[in-house]
PDB file of C-alpha atoms in Angstrom:
ATOM      1  CA  MET A1342      44.572 164.976 164.702  1.00 50.00           C
ATOM      2  CA  PRO A1343      47.576 162.898 163.672  1.00 66.00           C
ATOM      3  CA  GLY A1344      47.644 159.273 164.746  1.00 84.00           C
ATOM      4  CA  GLY A1345      50.113 156.428 164.942  1.00 87.00           C
ATOM      5  CA  ARG A1346      50.548 153.103 163.188  1.00 90.00           C
ATOM      6  CA  LEU A1347      47.812 152.179 160.719  1.00 93.00           C
ATOM      7  CA  SER A1348      45.974 148.906 161.083  1.00 91.00           C
ATOM      8  CA  GLY A1349      44.312 146.845 158.401  1.00 91.00           C
ATOM      9  CA  GLU A1350      44.790 143.971 156.025  1.00 93.00           C
ATOM     10  CA  VAL A1351      48.020 144.281 154.044  1.00 93.00           C
ATOM     11  CA  GLY A1352      47.263 145.011 150.411  1.00 92.00           C
ATOM     12  CA  PRO A1353      49.278 143.641 147.504  1.00 89.00           C
ATOM     13  CA  GLN A1354      52.379 145.397 146.224  1.00 88.00           C
ATOM     14  CA  ASP A1355      51.285 145.091 142.617  1.00 87.00           C
ATOM     15  CA  VAL A1356      48.085 147.026 141.924  1.00 90.00           C
ATOM     16  CA  PRO A1357      47.504 147.210 138.166  1.00 87.00           C
ATOM     17  CA  ASP A1358      44.686 149.736 138.469  1.00 89.00           C
ATOM     18  CA  TRP A1359      43.483 151.848 141.396  1.00 92.00           C
ATOM     19  CA  ASP A1360      39.991 152.451 139.970  1.00 90.00           C
ATOM     20  CA  PHE A1361      38.474 150.550 142.893  1.00 91.00           C
ATOM     21  CA  VAL A1362      39.336 153.464 145.225  1.00 92.00           C
ATOM     22  CA  ALA A1363      38.432 156.315 142.856  1.00 88.00           C
ATOM     23  CA  ASP A1364      35.241 157.153 144.773  1.00 91.00           C
ATOM     24  CA  ARG A1365      37.029 157.457 148.136  1.00 95.00           C
ATOM     25  CA  MET A1366      37.714 161.030 149.183  1.00 96.00           C
ATOM     26  CA  THR A1367      40.340 160.500 151.882  1.00 95.00           C
ATOM     27  CA  ALA A1368      43.046 158.064 152.827  1.00 96.00           C
ATOM     28  CA  GLN A1369      45.300 157.712 155.829  1.00 96.00           C
ATOM     29  CA  LEU A1370      49.018 158.136 155.209  1.00 97.00           C
ATOM     30  CA  GLU A1371      51.585 156.784 157.656  1.00 96.00           C
ATOM     31  CA  THR A1372      55.121 158.144 157.718  1.00 96.00           C
ATOM     32  CA  ARG A1373      58.171 157.554 159.929  1.00 94.00           C
ATOM     33  CA  PRO A1374      58.289 153.743 160.158  1.00 91.00           C
ATOM     34  CA  THR A1375      60.366 153.757 163.368  1.00 92.00           C
ATOM     35  CA  ASP A1376      57.802 155.907 165.207  1.00 94.00           C
ATOM     36  CA  PRO A1377      54.662 155.781 163.032  1.00 96.00           C
ATOM     37  CA  TYR A1378      52.827 159.039 162.398  1.00 96.00           C
ATOM     38  CA  SER A1379      49.641 159.080 160.345  1.00 95.00           C
ATOM     39  CA  VAL A1380      47.440 161.783 158.858  1.00 95.00           C
ATOM     40  CA  ASN A1381      44.250 161.956 156.813  1.00 94.00           C
ATOM     41  CA  THR A1382      44.951 163.126 153.304  1.00 95.00           C
ATOM     42  CA  TRP A1383      43.550 163.647 149.858  1.00 96.00           C
ATOM     43  CA  PHE A1384      44.762 161.407 147.071  1.00 97.00           C
ATOM     44  CA  VAL A1385      44.151 160.663 143.436  1.00 97.00           C
ATOM     45  CA  ALA A1386      44.676 157.490 141.453  1.00 95.00           C
ATOM     46  CA  LEU A1387      45.683 157.645 137.801  1.00 94.00           C
ATOM     47  CA  GLY A1388      45.978 154.157 136.332  1.00 88.00           C
ATOM     48  CA  THR A1389      48.747 152.295 138.129  1.00 90.00           C
ATOM     49  CA  ASN A1390      49.905 155.403 139.998  1.00 94.00           C
ATOM     50  CA  LEU A1391      48.708 156.759 143.312  1.00 96.00           C
ATOM     51  CA  TYR A1392      49.425 160.360 144.321  1.00 97.00           C
ATOM     52  CA  VAL A1393      49.156 162.396 147.524  1.00 97.00           C
ATOM     53  CA  PRO A1394      49.359 166.209 147.579  1.00 97.00           C
ATOM     54  CA  THR A1395      50.407 168.488 150.370  1.00 95.00           C
ATOM     55  CA  SER A1396      47.602 170.788 151.462  1.00 90.00           C
ATOM     56  CA  MET A1397      45.927 172.572 148.584  1.00 91.00           C
ATOM     57  CA  ILE A1398      43.671 174.793 150.722  1.00 88.00           C
ATOM     58  CA  ARG A1399      44.556 174.859 154.458  1.00 88.00           C
ATOM     59  CA  GLY A1400      47.420 175.018 156.890  1.00 88.00           C
ATOM     60  CA  PRO A1401      50.994 176.073 156.254  1.00 89.00           C
ATOM     61  CA  LYS A1402      51.600 177.372 152.755  1.00 91.00           C
ATOM     62  CA  ASN A1403      55.109 175.920 152.774  1.00 92.00           C
ATOM     63  CA  PRO A1404      54.896 172.098 152.617  1.00 95.00           C
ATOM     64  CA  SER A1405      58.127 171.587 154.556  1.00 90.00           C
ATOM     65  CA  GLU A1406      56.367 173.045 157.611  1.00 91.00           C
ATOM     66  CA  ARG A1407      54.170 169.935 157.816  1.00 93.00           C
ATOM     67  CA  SER A1408      55.470 167.121 160.024  1.00 93.00           C
ATOM     68  CA  TRP A1409      54.503 164.333 157.648  1.00 95.00           C
ATOM     69  CA  VAL A1410      56.316 166.023 154.757  1.00 96.00           C
ATOM     70  CA  SER A1411      59.517 166.405 156.769  1.00 95.00           C
ATOM     71  CA  HIS A1412      59.231 162.719 157.725  1.00 96.00           C
ATOM     72  CA  ILE A1413      59.078 161.760 154.036  1.00 97.00           C
ATOM     73  CA  GLU A1414      62.101 163.937 153.318  1.00 95.00           C
ATOM     74  CA  GLU A1415      63.991 161.952 155.996  1.00 96.00           C
ATOM     75  CA  ASN A1416      62.652 158.508 155.050  1.00 96.00           C
ATOM     76  CA  ALA A1417      60.445 157.995 152.004  1.00 97.00           C
ATOM     77  CA  VAL A1418      58.952 154.686 153.206  1.00 96.00           C
ATOM     78  CA  VAL A1419      55.231 155.182 153.832  1.00 97.00           C
ATOM     79  CA  ARG A1420      52.034 153.189 154.199  1.00 96.00           C
ATOM     80  CA  ILE A1421      48.634 154.268 152.951  1.00 96.00           C
ATOM     81  CA  ARG A1422      45.289 152.917 154.094  1.00 96.00           C
ATOM     82  CA  LEU A1423      42.498 152.885 151.564  1.00 95.00           C
ATOM     83  CA  GLY A1424      39.390 151.352 153.083  1.00 91.00           C
ATOM     84  CA  GLU A1425      40.396 148.285 155.082  1.00 92.00           C
ATOM     85  CA  ARG A1426      43.702 147.668 153.304  1.00 94.00           C
ATOM     86  CA  VAL A1427      47.130 149.117 153.998  1.00 96.00           C
ATOM     87  CA  TYR A1428      49.670 149.383 151.183  1.00 95.00           C
ATOM     88  CA  GLY A1429      53.403 149.781 151.711  1.00 94.00           C
ATOM     89  CA  ARG A1430      54.917 152.322 149.340  1.00 96.00           C
ATOM     90  CA  VAL A1431      57.809 154.715 148.786  1.00 97.00           C
ATOM     91  CA  ALA A1432      56.920 158.389 148.363  1.00 98.00           C
ATOM     92  CA  GLY A1433      58.713 160.306 145.648  1.00 97.00           C
ATOM     93  CA  ARG A1434      58.121 163.955 144.971  1.00 97.00           C
ATOM     94  CA  VAL A1435      56.878 164.700 141.470  1.00 98.00           C
ATOM     95  CA  TYR A1436      59.252 167.130 139.743  1.00 98.00           C
ATOM     96  CA  ASP A1437      58.278 166.507 136.127  1.00 98.00           C
ATOM     97  CA  SER A1438      56.099 169.498 135.183  1.00 97.00           C
ATOM     98  CA  ALA A1439      53.826 167.564 132.801  1.00 98.00           C
ATOM     99  CA  GLU A1440      53.159 164.831 135.367  1.00 98.00           C
ATOM    100  CA  TYR A1441      52.684 167.433 138.098  1.00 97.00           C
ATOM    101  CA  GLU A1442      50.089 169.397 136.095  1.00 96.00           C
ATOM    102  CA  ARG A1443      48.238 166.237 135.038  1.00 97.00           C
ATOM    103  CA  VAL A1444      47.976 165.109 138.675  1.00 97.00           C
ATOM    104  CA  ARG A1445      47.136 168.548 140.030  1.00 96.00           C
ATOM    105  CA  ASP A1446      44.369 168.912 137.435  1.00 96.00           C
ATOM    106  CA  ALA A1447      42.983 165.487 138.437  1.00 96.00           C
ATOM    107  CA  LEU A1448      43.052 166.502 142.115  1.00 97.00           C
ATOM    108  CA  GLU A1449      41.230 169.752 141.366  1.00 96.00           C
ATOM    109  CA  VAL A1450      38.539 167.889 139.429  1.00 96.00           C
ATOM    110  CA  LYS A1451      38.140 165.227 142.137  1.00 96.00           C
ATOM    111  CA  TYR A1452      37.892 167.767 144.972  1.00 96.00           C
ATOM    112  CA  LYS A1453      35.963 170.359 142.946  1.00 95.00           C
ATOM    113  CA  LEU A1454      38.592 173.096 143.265  1.00 94.00           C
ATOM    114  CA  ASP A1455      38.464 176.044 140.889  1.00 92.00           C
ATOM    115  CA  ARG A1456      41.853 176.259 139.155  1.00 88.00           C
ATOM    116  CA  SER A1457      41.373 180.009 138.658  1.00 89.00           C
ATOM    117  CA  LYS A1458      41.261 180.436 142.456  1.00 89.00           C
ATOM    118  CA  ARG A1459      44.612 178.815 143.204  1.00 89.00           C
ATOM    119  CA  ASP A1460      46.395 180.566 146.059  1.00 90.00           C
ATOM    120  CA  SER A1461      49.565 181.911 144.417  1.00 89.00           C
ATOM    121  CA  GLU A1462      51.318 181.972 147.807  1.00 91.00           C
ATOM    122  CA  ARG A1463      50.585 178.294 148.542  1.00 93.00           C
ATOM    123  CA  GLU A1464      53.188 175.814 147.379  1.00 94.00           C
ATOM    124  CA  VAL A1465      51.729 172.382 146.668  1.00 96.00           C
ATOM    125  CA  TRP A1466      53.973 169.355 146.461  1.00 97.00           C
ATOM    126  CA  ILE A1467      52.723 166.093 145.013  1.00 98.00           C
ATOM    127  CA  PHE A1468      54.131 162.706 145.981  1.00 98.00           C
ATOM    128  CA  ARG A1469      53.801 159.613 143.819  1.00 98.00           C
ATOM    129  CA  LEU A1470      53.521 156.475 145.958  1.00 97.00           C
ATOM    130  CA  ASP A1471      55.555 153.796 144.233  1.00 94.00           C
ATOM    131  CA  VAL A1472      55.953 150.089 144.987  1.00 91.00           C
ATOM    132  CA  GLN A1473      58.668 149.331 147.518  1.00 81.00           C
ATOM    133  CA  SER A1474      61.564 147.462 145.958  1.00 74.00           C
ATOM    134  CA  ASP A1475      63.172 144.611 147.864  1.00 59.00           C
TER     135      ASP A1475
END
């Protein structure tokens, strides 16, 4: 069930390496800052970058049918809670094919998904969560 505003200690903007959350399987993502909406989500950390996919196995096959995705399309400012800390970020959709495949492969390894069983009708978007600029 979706929730509202996330609580927790505010994490730093600059995170040089996300390895400390590599063993976590889910995070909470908050969208729509003016009327916070949060969901549980998968994520993967690759060095200094943090990524969140749209559903890879369940729910609508078209990502734009998900409320949280439409919120990001309207306003890319998000917050993500990993453990007890909440990090402010800006979500940007990954369009670069090499980056997309590298992240998708990492997600499939982390969540033990068989690449050969990808649902060809399911569109998966990946968002990179970047530091908010002032």
